[in-house]
Amino acid sequence: MKAHVYVTLKRTVLDPQGQTIHGALKRMQYTGVEEVRQGKYFQLTLRGMMDASDARAQVERIARDVLTNPVIEEFTYRIEE
Amino acid sequence: MKAHVYVTLKRTVLDPQGQTIHGALKRMQYTGVEEVRQGKYFQLTLRGMMDASDARAQVERIARDVLTNPVIEEFTYRIEE
């Protein structure tokens, strides 16, 4: 079983990395892009015998306690069977 | 329209960041996790008037030429209407 966790800066937090990429894209004539936000992506491989609700609870706890800085970041996740 | 680009290290490339996180999880008694791989996540906001196949082509080019180092990384993406 795999879990995919996506961590992004909160909407209200400035994202200088994303702005730098956006600036580069504009200079390279990619004019179709209005905004870029950069985040982190984690792929967790879970032990097979875990049931789905256990997996969900454990991934949520890991994402909240370890992978995300709750002051400036938020996360979403997806479990893949 | 939004595009989500996920960049990960190729399977054959060592991921010390992921290993460090995995080690920390083990020490914190999260025993259900077998492996952690870390990647990058980009959220691109695209101009509204772009049609879907244009958007797909442009995002694919940006991901390949700007967001990914093809020697060690690979990407997937998803367009959201």
mmCIF file of C-alpha atoms in Angstrom:
data_model
loop_
_atom_site.group_PDB
_atom_site.id
_atom_site.type_symbol
_atom_site.label_atom_id
_atom_site.label_comp_id
_atom_site.label_asym_id
_atom_site.label_seq_id
_atom_site.Cartn_x
_atom_site.Cartn_y
_atom_site.Cartn_z
ATOM 1 C CA MET A 1 0.000 0.000 0.000
ATOM 2 C CA LYS A 2 1.289 3.488 -0.798
ATOM 3 C CA ALA A 3 0.492 6.868 0.686
ATOM 4 C CA HIS A 4 1.133 10.129 -1.140
ATOM 5 C CA VAL A 5 1.433 13.226 1.025
ATOM 6 C CA TYR A 6 1.490 16.712 -0.492
ATOM 7 C CA VAL A 7 2.701 19.569 1.692
ATOM 8 C CA THR A 8 2.195 23.153 0.538
ATOM 9 C CA LEU A 9 2.681 26.566 2.048
ATOM 10 C CA LYS A 10 -0.531 28.075 3.340
ATOM 11 C CA ARG A 11 -2.259 30.397 0.890
ATOM 12 C CA THR A 12 -1.353 33.419 3.021
ATOM 13 C CA VAL A 13 2.382 32.600 3.155
ATOM 14 C CA LEU A 14 4.711 34.128 0.569
ATOM 15 C CA ASP A 15 6.395 31.534 -1.675
ATOM 16 C CA PRO A 16 9.680 32.987 -2.991
ATOM 17 C CA GLN A 17 10.714 29.693 -4.651
ATOM 18 C CA GLY A 18 7.475 29.594 -6.606
ATOM 19 C CA GLN A 19 7.868 33.259 -7.567
ATOM 20 C CA THR A 20 11.410 32.628 -8.801
ATOM 21 C CA ILE A 21 10.219 29.753 -10.990
ATOM 22 C CA HIS A 22 7.363 31.902 -12.275
ATOM 23 C CA GLY A 23 9.830 34.669 -13.152
ATOM 24 C CA ALA A 24 12.040 32.196 -15.006
ATOM 25 C CA LEU A 25 9.067 30.835 -16.945
ATOM 26 C CA LYS A 26 8.041 34.347 -18.002
ATOM 27 C CA ARG A 27 11.550 35.075 -19.242
ATOM 28 C CA MET A 28 11.412 31.801 -21.196
ATOM 29 C CA GLN A 29 8.150 32.944 -22.891
ATOM 30 C CA TYR A 30 5.857 30.534 -21.071
ATOM 31 C CA THR A 31 3.139 33.145 -20.940
ATOM 32 C CA GLY A 32 0.266 30.803 -20.072
ATOM 33 C CA VAL A 33 1.240 30.476 -16.418
ATOM 34 C CA GLU A 34 -0.307 32.876 -13.910
ATOM 35 C CA GLU A 35 1.181 31.604 -10.667
ATOM 36 C CA VAL A 36 3.554 28.914 -9.407
ATOM 37 C CA ARG A 37 3.529 27.518 -5.862
ATOM 38 C CA GLN A 38 6.153 24.999 -4.773
ATOM 39 C CA GLY A 39 5.568 22.292 -2.218
ATOM 40 C CA LYS A 40 6.906 18.957 -1.079
ATOM 41 C CA TYR A 41 5.784 15.503 -1.993
ATOM 42 C CA PHE A 42 6.331 12.348 0.082
ATOM 43 C CA GLN A 43 5.713 8.785 -0.996
ATOM 44 C CA LEU A 44 5.329 6.389 1.937
ATOM 45 C CA THR A 45 5.324 2.648 1.340
ATOM 46 C CA LEU A 46 3.216 1.011 4.062
ATOM 47 C CA ARG A 47 3.438 -2.552 5.317
ATOM 48 C CA GLY A 48 0.964 -4.760 3.488
ATOM 49 C CA MET A 49 -1.015 -6.130 6.409
ATOM 50 C CA MET A 50 -2.252 -2.737 7.559
ATOM 51 C CA ASP A 51 -5.997 -2.166 7.089
ATOM 52 C CA ALA A 52 -7.247 0.937 5.308
ATOM 53 C CA SER A 53 -8.511 2.895 8.316
ATOM 54 C CA ASP A 54 -5.310 2.156 10.289
ATOM 55 C CA ALA A 55 -3.263 3.303 7.331
ATOM 56 C CA ARG A 56 -5.296 6.474 7.019
ATOM 57 C CA ALA A 57 -4.897 7.269 10.737
ATOM 58 C CA GLN A 58 -1.167 6.584 10.743
ATOM 59 C CA VAL A 59 -0.477 8.593 7.576
ATOM 60 C CA GLU A 60 -2.510 11.512 8.879
ATOM 61 C CA ARG A 61 -0.534 11.503 12.140
ATOM 62 C CA ILE A 62 2.802 11.287 10.323
ATOM 63 C CA ALA A 63 1.837 14.086 7.943
ATOM 64 C CA ARG A 64 0.689 16.333 10.792
ATOM 65 C CA ASP A 65 3.474 15.622 13.291
ATOM 66 C CA VAL A 66 6.534 15.023 11.114
ATOM 67 C CA LEU A 67 6.132 16.203 7.526
ATOM 68 C CA THR A 68 4.321 19.503 7.996
ATOM 69 C CA ASN A 69 5.178 22.684 9.856
ATOM 70 C CA PRO A 70 1.663 23.648 10.965
ATOM 71 C CA VAL A 71 2.557 27.313 11.383
ATOM 72 C CA ILE A 72 3.122 27.908 7.678
ATOM 73 C CA GLU A 73 2.194 24.695 5.864
ATOM 74 C CA GLU A 74 -0.809 22.481 5.224
ATOM 75 C CA PHE A 75 -1.107 18.994 3.752
ATOM 76 C CA THR A 76 -3.323 16.703 1.773
ATOM 77 C CA TYR A 77 -2.822 12.993 1.290
ATOM 78 C CA ARG A 78 -4.045 10.094 -0.782
ATOM 79 C CA ILE A 79 -3.839 6.361 -0.030
ATOM 80 C CA GLU A 80 -3.338 3.994 -2.942
ATOM 81 C CA GLU A 81 -4.223 0.304 -2.430
ATOM 82 C CA MET B 1 -7.203 25.794 -14.627
ATOM 83 C CA LYS B 2 -4.569 24.233 -12.407
ATOM 84 C CA ALA B 3 -1.728 21.846 -13.148
ATOM 85 C CA HIS B 4 -0.103 19.697 -10.480
ATOM 86 C CA VAL B 5 3.409 18.460 -11.252
ATOM 87 C CA TYR B 6 5.093 15.812 -9.087
ATOM 88 C CA VAL B 7 8.846 15.387 -9.446
ATOM 89 C CA THR B 8 10.542 12.382 -7.866
ATOM 90 C CA LEU B 9 13.998 10.888 -7.921
ATOM 91 C CA LYS B 10 14.300 7.957 -10.300
ATOM 92 C CA ARG B 11 13.845 4.561 -8.643
ATOM 93 C CA THR B 12 17.562 3.802 -9.055
ATOM 94 C CA VAL B 13 18.738 7.034 -7.396
ATOM 95 C CA LEU B 14 19.512 7.024 -3.684
ATOM 96 C CA ASP B 15 17.233 9.322 -1.653
ATOM 97 C CA PRO B 16 19.053 10.363 1.553
ATOM 98 C CA GLN B 17 16.283 12.815 2.572
ATOM 99 C CA GLY B 18 13.709 10.054 2.374
ATOM 100 C CA GLN B 19 15.980 7.697 4.324
ATOM 101 C CA THR B 20 16.480 10.297 7.041
ATOM 102 C CA ILE B 21 12.723 10.760 7.416
ATOM 103 C CA HIS B 22 12.248 6.993 7.478
ATOM 104 C CA GLY B 23 14.870 6.696 10.232
ATOM 105 C CA ALA B 24 13.130 9.402 12.260
ATOM 106 C CA LEU B 25 9.759 7.664 11.866
ATOM 107 C CA LYS B 26 11.236 4.388 13.071
ATOM 108 C CA ARG B 27 12.688 6.065 16.155
ATOM 109 C CA MET B 28 9.259 7.594 16.790
ATOM 110 C CA GLN B 29 7.666 4.107 16.722
ATOM 111 C CA TYR B 30 5.885 4.523 13.400
ATOM 112 C CA THR B 31 6.576 0.908 12.502
ATOM 113 C CA GLY B 32 4.072 0.629 9.664
ATOM 114 C CA VAL B 33 6.233 2.477 7.152
ATOM 115 C CA GLU B 34 8.573 0.471 4.925
ATOM 116 C CA GLU B 35 10.074 3.214 2.795
ATOM 117 C CA VAL B 36 9.930 6.974 2.347
ATOM 118 C CA ARG B 37 10.824 8.820 -0.862
ATOM 119 C CA GLN B 38 10.812 12.598 -0.991
ATOM 120 C CA GLY B 39 9.987 14.619 -4.068
ATOM 121 C CA LYS B 40 8.848 18.044 -5.142
ATOM 122 C CA TYR B 41 5.383 19.272 -5.909
ATOM 123 C CA PHE B 42 4.498 22.262 -8.106
ATOM 124 C CA GLN B 43 1.121 23.859 -8.501
ATOM 125 C CA LEU B 44 0.811 25.923 -11.686
ATOM 126 C CA THR B 45 -2.174 28.211 -12.183
ATOM 127 C CA LEU B 46 -2.835 28.486 -15.924
ATOM 128 C CA ARG B 47 -4.592 31.288 -17.762
ATOM 129 C CA GLY B 48 -8.266 30.493 -18.185
ATOM 130 C CA MET B 49 -8.595 30.729 -21.944
ATOM 131 C CA MET B 50 -6.135 27.937 -22.656
ATOM 132 C CA ASP B 51 -7.697 24.770 -24.133
ATOM 133 C CA ALA B 52 -7.008 21.395 -22.544
ATOM 134 C CA SER B 53 -4.580 19.996 -25.128
ATOM 135 C CA ASP B 54 -2.601 23.275 -25.200
ATOM 136 C CA ALA B 55 -2.430 23.219 -21.419
ATOM 137 C CA ARG B 56 -1.256 19.618 -21.430
ATOM 138 C CA ALA B 57 1.478 20.363 -23.999
ATOM 139 C CA GLN B 58 2.684 23.471 -22.187
ATOM 140 C CA VAL B 59 2.739 21.834 -18.752
ATOM 141 C CA GLU B 60 4.592 18.824 -20.116
ATOM 142 C CA ARG B 61 7.231 21.076 -21.688
ATOM 143 C CA ILE B 62 7.632 23.128 -18.496
ATOM 144 C CA ALA B 63 7.911 19.989 -16.371
ATOM 145 C CA ARG B 64 10.503 18.449 -18.673
ATOM 146 C CA ASP B 65 12.601 21.548 -19.390
ATOM 147 C CA VAL B 66 12.402 23.544 -16.158
ATOM 148 C CA LEU B 67 11.136 21.561 -13.190
ATOM 149 C CA THR B 68 12.909 18.234 -13.672
ATOM 150 C CA ASN B 69 16.557 17.252 -13.877
ATOM 151 C CA PRO B 70 16.230 14.404 -16.402
ATOM 152 C CA VAL B 71 19.469 12.759 -15.301
ATOM 153 C CA ILE B 72 18.164 11.810 -11.865
ATOM 154 C CA GLU B 73 14.484 12.767 -11.748
ATOM 155 C CA GLU B 74 11.204 11.908 -13.416
ATOM 156 C CA PHE B 75 7.811 13.590 -13.292
ATOM 157 C CA THR B 76 4.105 12.994 -13.494
ATOM 158 C CA TYR B 77 1.423 15.647 -13.799
ATOM 159 C CA ARG B 78 -2.292 16.135 -13.554
ATOM 160 C CA ILE B 79 -4.451 18.911 -15.010
ATOM 161 C CA GLU B 80 -7.461 20.049 -13.029
ATOM 162 C CA GLU B 81 -10.212 21.966 -14.861
#
